[in-house]
Tab-separated table of C-alpha atoms in Angstrom:
chain	number	residue	atom	x	y	z
A	1	UNK	CA	7.115	-16.601	6.575
A	2	UNK	CA	9.993	-16.174	4.166
A	3	UNK	CA	10.153	-18.165	0.839
A	4	UNK	CA	12.771	-17.923	-1.926
A	5	UNK	CA	11.803	-16.502	-5.267
A	6	UNK	CA	13.040	-19.777	-6.750
A	7	UNK	CA	10.414	-21.570	-4.916
A	8	UNK	CA	7.631	-19.168	-6.428
A	9	UNK	CA	9.229	-19.897	-9.964
A	10	UNK	CA	9.707	-23.589	-9.509
A	11	UNK	CA	6.316	-24.213	-7.413
A	12	UNK	CA	4.171	-21.470	-9.059
A	13	UNK	CA	1.236	-19.479	-7.605
A	14	UNK	CA	-0.612	-22.461	-5.994
A	15	UNK	CA	2.124	-22.956	-3.877
A	16	UNK	CA	1.683	-19.251	-2.212
A	17	UNK	CA	-2.136	-19.965	-1.903
A	18	UNK	CA	-1.302	-23.240	0.218
A	19	UNK	CA	1.333	-21.281	2.324
A	20	UNK	CA	-1.002	-18.429	3.067
A	21	UNK	CA	-3.454	-20.757	4.441
A	22	UNK	CA	-1.139	-21.194	7.488
A	23	UNK	CA	0.643	-17.373	7.479
A	24	UNK	CA	-1.138	-13.995	7.107
A	25	UNK	CA	1.684	-12.745	4.772
A	26	UNK	CA	4.779	-14.333	2.959
A	27	UNK	CA	7.872	-12.586	2.313
A	28	UNK	CA	9.585	-13.323	-0.942
A	29	UNK	CA	13.519	-13.329	-0.651
A	30	UNK	CA	15.417	-12.344	-3.524
A	31	UNK	CA	19.187	-13.235	-3.767
A	32	UNK	CA	19.400	-12.914	0.095
A	33	UNK	CA	17.161	-9.807	0.513
A	34	UNK	CA	13.672	-9.567	1.511
A	35	UNK	CA	11.984	-7.969	-1.360
A	36	UNK	CA	8.015	-8.678	-1.740
A	37	UNK	CA	5.097	-9.113	0.707
A	38	UNK	CA	2.235	-11.577	-0.529
A	39	UNK	CA	-1.128	-11.090	1.119
A	40	UNK	CA	-4.426	-12.591	0.121
A	41	UNK	CA	-6.776	-10.242	-1.072
A	42	UNK	CA	-9.303	-9.970	1.934
A	43	UNK	CA	-5.837	-8.923	4.099
A	44	UNK	CA	-4.773	-6.628	1.583
A	45	UNK	CA	-8.261	-5.143	1.528
A	46	UNK	CA	-8.200	-4.467	5.290
A	47	UNK	CA	-4.617	-3.097	5.117
A	48	UNK	CA	-5.614	-0.638	2.301
A	49	UNK	CA	-9.066	0.235	4.245
A	50	UNK	CA	-6.765	1.317	7.335
A	51	UNK	CA	-4.280	3.251	5.257
A	52	UNK	CA	-7.248	5.291	3.618
A	53	UNK	CA	-8.663	5.897	7.151
A	54	UNK	CA	-5.447	7.022	8.283
A	55	UNK	CA	-5.000	9.478	5.295
A	56	UNK	CA	-8.784	10.885	6.042
A	57	UNK	CA	-7.879	11.268	9.675
A	58	UNK	CA	-4.621	12.968	8.831
A	59	UNK	CA	-6.498	15.287	6.473
A	60	UNK	CA	-9.291	16.189	9.020
A	61	UNK	CA	-6.421	17.265	11.483
A	62	UNK	CA	-4.877	19.391	9.074
A	63	UNK	CA	-8.260	21.127	8.512
A	64	UNK	CA	-8.755	21.825	12.253
A	65	UNK	CA	-5.304	23.052	12.662
A	66	UNK	CA	-5.571	25.455	9.662
A	67	UNK	CA	-3.201	23.660	7.458
A	68	UNK	CA	-5.567	23.727	4.281
A	69	UNK	CA	-7.089	26.505	2.130
A	70	UNK	CA	-10.119	26.774	0.141
A	71	UNK	CA	-9.783	27.537	-3.558
A	72	UNK	CA	-11.624	27.393	-6.877
A	73	UNK	CA	-10.177	24.774	-9.568
A	74	UNK	CA	-8.893	27.602	-11.625
A	75	UNK	CA	-7.130	29.492	-8.498
A	76	UNK	CA	-5.719	25.677	-7.931
A	77	UNK	CA	-4.453	25.322	-11.532
A	78	UNK	CA	-3.078	28.798	-11.530
A	79	UNK	CA	-1.160	28.020	-8.472
A	80	UNK	CA	0.321	24.765	-9.802
A	81	UNK	CA	1.488	26.585	-13.295
A	82	UNK	CA	3.115	29.497	-11.054
A	83	UNK	CA	5.229	26.874	-9.256
A	84	UNK	CA	6.501	25.507	-12.416
């Protein structure tokens, strides 16, 4: 569902809550361009958890493929300093 920024401005946050009862997400259109997405907190938390799960899976794949290294904190800081 797409709503205008002006609707949000004039009708307030309670308007978003009412719309989210019938839609999973709202897109806020600003000057003719879709700019923001509004989710209820439960859907956001699900989305965030899936994002974190994917990052963990990708990290594990990198480790299995040998695209990682083990080093101490000092070694890591020295590497960062040398990169600058």
